[in-house]
Each structure stands twice: as structure tokens, then as C-alpha cells.
Tab-separated table of C-alpha atoms in Angstrom:
chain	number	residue	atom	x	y	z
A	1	UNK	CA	-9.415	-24.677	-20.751
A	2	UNK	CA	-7.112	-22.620	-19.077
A	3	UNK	CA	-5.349	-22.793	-15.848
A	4	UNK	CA	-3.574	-19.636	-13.640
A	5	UNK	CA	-0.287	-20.807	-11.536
A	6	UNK	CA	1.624	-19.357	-9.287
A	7	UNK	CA	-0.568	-15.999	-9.356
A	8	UNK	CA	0.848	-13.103	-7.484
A	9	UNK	CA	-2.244	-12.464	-4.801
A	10	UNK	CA	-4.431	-9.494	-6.087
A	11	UNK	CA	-4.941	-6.239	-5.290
A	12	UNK	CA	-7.772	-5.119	-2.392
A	13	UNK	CA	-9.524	-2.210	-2.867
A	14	UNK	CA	-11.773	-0.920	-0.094
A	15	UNK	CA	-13.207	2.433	0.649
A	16	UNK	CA	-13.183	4.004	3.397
A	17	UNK	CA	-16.855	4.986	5.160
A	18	UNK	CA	-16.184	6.797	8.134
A	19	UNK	CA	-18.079	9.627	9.270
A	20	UNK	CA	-14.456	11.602	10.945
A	21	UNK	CA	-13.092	11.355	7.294
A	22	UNK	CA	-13.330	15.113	6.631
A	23	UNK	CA	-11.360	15.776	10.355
A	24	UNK	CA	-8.882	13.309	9.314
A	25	UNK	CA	-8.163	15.123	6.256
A	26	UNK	CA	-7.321	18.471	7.938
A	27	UNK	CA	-5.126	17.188	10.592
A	28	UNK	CA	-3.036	15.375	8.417
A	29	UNK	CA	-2.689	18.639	6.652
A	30	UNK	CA	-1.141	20.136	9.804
A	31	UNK	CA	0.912	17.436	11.451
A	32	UNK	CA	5.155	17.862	10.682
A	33	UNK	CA	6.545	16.220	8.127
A	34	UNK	CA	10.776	15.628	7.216
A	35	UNK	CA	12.177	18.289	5.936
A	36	UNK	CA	13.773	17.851	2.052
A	37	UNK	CA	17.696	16.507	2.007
A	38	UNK	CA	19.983	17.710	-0.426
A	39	UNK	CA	17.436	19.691	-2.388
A	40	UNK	CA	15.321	15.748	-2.818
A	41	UNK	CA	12.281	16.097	-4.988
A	42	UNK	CA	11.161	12.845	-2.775
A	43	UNK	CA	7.829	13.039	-1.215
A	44	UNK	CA	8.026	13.867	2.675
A	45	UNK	CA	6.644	11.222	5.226
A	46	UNK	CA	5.083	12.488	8.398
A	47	UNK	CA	7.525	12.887	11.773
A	48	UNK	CA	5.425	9.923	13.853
A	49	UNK	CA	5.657	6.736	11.651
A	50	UNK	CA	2.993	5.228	13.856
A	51	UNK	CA	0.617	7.491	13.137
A	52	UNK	CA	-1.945	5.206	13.361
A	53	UNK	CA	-1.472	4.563	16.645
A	54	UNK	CA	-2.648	8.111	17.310
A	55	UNK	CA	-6.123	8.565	19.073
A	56	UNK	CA	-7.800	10.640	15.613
A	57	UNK	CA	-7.134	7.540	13.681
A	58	UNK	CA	-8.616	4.849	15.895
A	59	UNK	CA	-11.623	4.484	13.751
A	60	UNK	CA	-9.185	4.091	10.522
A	61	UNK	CA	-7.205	1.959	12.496
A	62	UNK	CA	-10.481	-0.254	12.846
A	63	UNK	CA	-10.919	-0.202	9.020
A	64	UNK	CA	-7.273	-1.094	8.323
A	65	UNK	CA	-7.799	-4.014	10.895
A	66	UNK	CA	-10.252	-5.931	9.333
A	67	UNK	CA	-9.446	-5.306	5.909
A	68	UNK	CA	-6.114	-6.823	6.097
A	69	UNK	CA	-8.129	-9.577	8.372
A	70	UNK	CA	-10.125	-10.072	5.107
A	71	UNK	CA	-7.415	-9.854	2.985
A	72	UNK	CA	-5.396	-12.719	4.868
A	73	UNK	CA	-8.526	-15.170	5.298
A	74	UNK	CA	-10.084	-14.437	1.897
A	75	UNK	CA	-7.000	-14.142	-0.203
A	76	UNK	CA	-4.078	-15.548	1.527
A	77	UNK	CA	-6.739	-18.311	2.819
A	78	UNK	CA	-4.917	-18.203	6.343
A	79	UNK	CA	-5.962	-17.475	9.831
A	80	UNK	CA	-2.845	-15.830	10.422
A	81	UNK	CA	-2.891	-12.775	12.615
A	82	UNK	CA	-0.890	-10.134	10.682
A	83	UNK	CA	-1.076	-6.758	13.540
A	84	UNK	CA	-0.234	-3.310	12.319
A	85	UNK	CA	3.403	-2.659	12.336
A	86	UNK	CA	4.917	0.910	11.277
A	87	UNK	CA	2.363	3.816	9.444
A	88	UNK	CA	3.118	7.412	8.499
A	89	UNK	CA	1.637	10.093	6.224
A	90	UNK	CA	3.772	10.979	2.514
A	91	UNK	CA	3.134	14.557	1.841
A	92	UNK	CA	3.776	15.103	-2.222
A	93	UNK	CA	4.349	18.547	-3.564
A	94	UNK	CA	4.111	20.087	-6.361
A	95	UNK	CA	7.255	18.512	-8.247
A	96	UNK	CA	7.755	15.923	-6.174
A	97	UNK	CA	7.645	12.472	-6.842
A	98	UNK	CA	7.427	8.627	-4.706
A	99	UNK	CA	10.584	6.665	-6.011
A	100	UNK	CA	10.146	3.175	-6.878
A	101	UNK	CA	10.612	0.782	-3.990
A	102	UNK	CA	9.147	-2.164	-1.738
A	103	UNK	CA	8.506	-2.457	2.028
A	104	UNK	CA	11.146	-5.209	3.428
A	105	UNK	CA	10.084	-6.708	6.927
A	106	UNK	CA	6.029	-6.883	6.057
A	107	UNK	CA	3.471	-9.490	4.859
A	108	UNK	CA	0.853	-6.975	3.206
A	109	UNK	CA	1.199	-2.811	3.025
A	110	UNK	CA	-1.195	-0.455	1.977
A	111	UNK	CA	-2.214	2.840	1.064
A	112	UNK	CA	-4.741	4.797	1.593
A	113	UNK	CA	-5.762	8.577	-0.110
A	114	UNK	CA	-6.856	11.507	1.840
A	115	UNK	CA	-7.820	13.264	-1.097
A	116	UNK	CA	-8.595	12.281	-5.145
A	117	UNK	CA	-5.121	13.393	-7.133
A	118	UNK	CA	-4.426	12.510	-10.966
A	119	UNK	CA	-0.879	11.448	-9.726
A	120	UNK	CA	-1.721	7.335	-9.596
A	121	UNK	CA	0.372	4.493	-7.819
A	122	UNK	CA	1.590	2.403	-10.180
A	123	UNK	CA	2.899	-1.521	-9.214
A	124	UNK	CA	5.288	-2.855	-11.446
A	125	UNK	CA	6.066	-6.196	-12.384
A	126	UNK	CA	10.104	-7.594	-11.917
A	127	UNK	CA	9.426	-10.288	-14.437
A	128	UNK	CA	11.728	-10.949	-17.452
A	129	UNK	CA	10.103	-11.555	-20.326
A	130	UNK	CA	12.738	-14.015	-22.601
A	131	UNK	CA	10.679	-12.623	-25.647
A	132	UNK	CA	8.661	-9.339	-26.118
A	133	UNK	CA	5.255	-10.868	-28.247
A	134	UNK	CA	3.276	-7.998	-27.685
A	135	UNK	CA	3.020	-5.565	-30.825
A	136	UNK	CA	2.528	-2.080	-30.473
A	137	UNK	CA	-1.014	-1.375	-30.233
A	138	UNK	CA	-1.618	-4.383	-28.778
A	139	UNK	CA	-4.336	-4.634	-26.085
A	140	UNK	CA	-2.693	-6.067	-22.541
A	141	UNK	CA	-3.786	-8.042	-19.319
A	142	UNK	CA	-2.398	-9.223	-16.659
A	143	UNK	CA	-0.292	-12.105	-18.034
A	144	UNK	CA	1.655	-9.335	-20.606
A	145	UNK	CA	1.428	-5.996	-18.436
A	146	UNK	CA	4.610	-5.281	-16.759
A	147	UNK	CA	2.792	-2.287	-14.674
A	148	UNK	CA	-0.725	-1.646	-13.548
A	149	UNK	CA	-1.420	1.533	-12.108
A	150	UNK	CA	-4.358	2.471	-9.631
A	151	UNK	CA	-5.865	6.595	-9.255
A	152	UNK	CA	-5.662	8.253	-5.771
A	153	UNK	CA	-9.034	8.307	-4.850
A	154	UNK	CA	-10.158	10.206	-1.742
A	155	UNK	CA	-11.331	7.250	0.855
A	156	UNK	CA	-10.218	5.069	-1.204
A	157	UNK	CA	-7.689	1.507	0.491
A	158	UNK	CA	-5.351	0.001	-1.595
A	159	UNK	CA	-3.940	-3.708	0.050
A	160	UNK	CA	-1.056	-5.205	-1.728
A	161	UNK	CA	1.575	-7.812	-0.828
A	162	UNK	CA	4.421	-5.978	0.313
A	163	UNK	CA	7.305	-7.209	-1.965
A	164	UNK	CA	5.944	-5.773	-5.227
A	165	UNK	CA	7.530	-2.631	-6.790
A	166	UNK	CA	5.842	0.712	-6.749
A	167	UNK	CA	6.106	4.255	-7.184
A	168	UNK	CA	4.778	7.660	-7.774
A	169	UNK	CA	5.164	9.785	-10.617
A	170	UNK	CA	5.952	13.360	-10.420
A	171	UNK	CA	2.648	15.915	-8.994
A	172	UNK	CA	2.206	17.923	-11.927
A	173	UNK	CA	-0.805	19.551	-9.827
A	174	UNK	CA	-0.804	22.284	-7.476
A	175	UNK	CA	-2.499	20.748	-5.055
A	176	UNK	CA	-0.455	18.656	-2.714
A	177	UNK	CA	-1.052	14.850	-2.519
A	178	UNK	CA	-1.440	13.107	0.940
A	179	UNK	CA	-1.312	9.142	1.273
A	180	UNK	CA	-0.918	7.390	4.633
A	181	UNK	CA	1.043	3.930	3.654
A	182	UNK	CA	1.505	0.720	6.564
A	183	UNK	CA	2.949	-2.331	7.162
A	184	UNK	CA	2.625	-5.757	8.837
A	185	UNK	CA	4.153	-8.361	10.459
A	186	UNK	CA	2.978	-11.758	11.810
A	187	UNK	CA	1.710	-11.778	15.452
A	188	UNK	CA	1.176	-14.761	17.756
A	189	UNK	CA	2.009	-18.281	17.030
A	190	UNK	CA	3.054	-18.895	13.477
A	191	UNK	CA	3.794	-22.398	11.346
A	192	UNK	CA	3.067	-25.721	12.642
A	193	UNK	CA	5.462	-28.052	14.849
A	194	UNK	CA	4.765	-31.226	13.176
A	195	UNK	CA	6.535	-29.397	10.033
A	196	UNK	CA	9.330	-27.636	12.132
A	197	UNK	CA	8.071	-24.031	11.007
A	198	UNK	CA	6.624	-23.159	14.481
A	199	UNK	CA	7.506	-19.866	15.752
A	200	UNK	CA	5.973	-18.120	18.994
A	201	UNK	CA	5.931	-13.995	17.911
């Protein structure tokens, strides 16, 4: 018999089923974006980073909402309010890639695709191995991957705990890839007094 410890919480996957999906795609087509620095292959993120917030997204708002609800109660096991913090659109040209990094200052992040793209998010691990068992050829799973990597699917939600690595390879296509990507942050009361971890938010 086997036993799992100390897990890192899974990944949520969720798609999307509203009916304003197709609108949503073409304005985040035409909303500004950042402008390249320094001739930056980088992907651009949208001008508002509270996009979300905006009254075209109120019905992906919704969605967002109670998956991360979900998420927190099914996963996390808590009744913790996490509320929606910061959220912006990353526009990826042709050439351009999403440099590995991790969202400081949130409980869970997503992302979520606007359109299908063969340029895949890919999570990797920042575990040390002491020694490398695996032989080439070898099949892997999640106790001997260091990376896992997920397509862009159009619709599709991707909830994730927001300390793990990611990134974007470069968009070989010619078709531009758009992601929306969010945070959150604890809301409310938090902790317990009788432990001395209370904190009113």
C-alpha cells in the first residue's frame, strides 16, 4: 500500500460555458496592451490589470468566482473567502514568449484561453532530486516529472496555487495567443484566535 504526503494541491481545469464567449474574444482583441521595452520578446499584458472588473466580463467574473470557491472548499478543504485581486490580458506574438515566473502576494492564480494555440503552459517543479533514477526512455508521473505542461484551449480555466513556476514557450504560430491570468488574496476574517492566527482583512 502506498501513501501520498505532502502533495502539492492539483491542478483545476474548468471550461468555460458562456454564451458572450465569442464577444469576449473580439474585445480583448482590441483593448491596449504595453508596448515592447528594449526590443523584449516578452508577451504584452493588457493596460487595465483589473480587467475583470470591467462590465463585458461580469459573467466570466461569475465563472472565476465560484471556481476558485470550489477550488478552496473542495481542494484546499477551507471555507476561506479568497476575492479576486489583480487580472489583465497577455497578448503573445508571433516570437514572443511568457518567461518563467510565479505570482507573489496570491493564494490561487489562473489562466484562462481565449482561443486554442499549440503554444502550452507548462508548470515546473523546484524540487532537487539528490539522484536522477529515471533512464532515458523511461515513462514518468507525477512523483519523477519535474514539468507538466497543459494546451491552450479556447474556454478552457486553468486554477493553480500561485507559488509554482510557469512559463510560455516561444509562439512559433502566426496567430497571436491571448490568455487572461488573476490573482487572489484572502478576504474577511482569517485564522482562529484560540491559535493566535486571527486576522480581520
Amino acid at each position: 500500500m502506498y501513501k501520498v504526503m505532502f502533495a502539492t494541491p492539483p491542478l483545476m481545469l474548468m471550461t468555460y460555458g458562456g454564451g458572450d464567449f465569442t464577444k469576449l474574444v473580439e474585445h480583448v482583441k482590441k483593448i491596449p496592451y504595453g508596448e515592447p521595452s528594449n526590443g523584449s520578446q516578452s508577451n504584452l499584458p493588457s493596460k487595465n490589470n483589473y480587467i475583470l472588473e470591467e462590465d463585458k466580463f461580469v459573467n466570466l467574473r461569475n465563472f472565476v468566482s465560484r471556481c476558485v470557491e470550489q477550488y478552496t472548499k473542495d481542494i484546499l478543504l477551507s471555507s476561506q473567502q479568497l476575492k479576486l485581486t489583480q487580472s489583465w490580458i497577455n497578448k503573445t506574438d508571433t516570437g514572443a514568449i511568457h518567461t518563467m515566473h510565479y505570482h507573489p502576494n496570491s493564494v490561487l492564480s489562473g489562466v484562462f484561453y481565449f482561443n486554442s494555440h499549440s503554444s502550452p503552459i507548462e508548470f515546473v517543479s523546484d524540487r532537487k532530486d539528490q539522484f536522477s533514477l529515471v533512464k532515458s526512455g523511461s515513462e514518468f508521473n507525477e512523483f519523477t516529472s519535474s514539468s507538466y505542461s497543459v494546451p491552450a484551449q479556447a474556454g478552457l480555466l486553468i486554477l493553480f496555487p500561485s507559488y509554482i513556476f510557469h512559463k510560455v514557450s516561444v509562439n512559433k504560430e502566426q496567430e497571436t495567443r491571448y490568455s487572461m491570468s488573476f490573482n487572489t488574496f484572502p478576504a474577511g476574517e482569517m485564522g482562529a484566535k484560540e491559535s493566535m492566527s486571527y486576522v480581520k482583512l
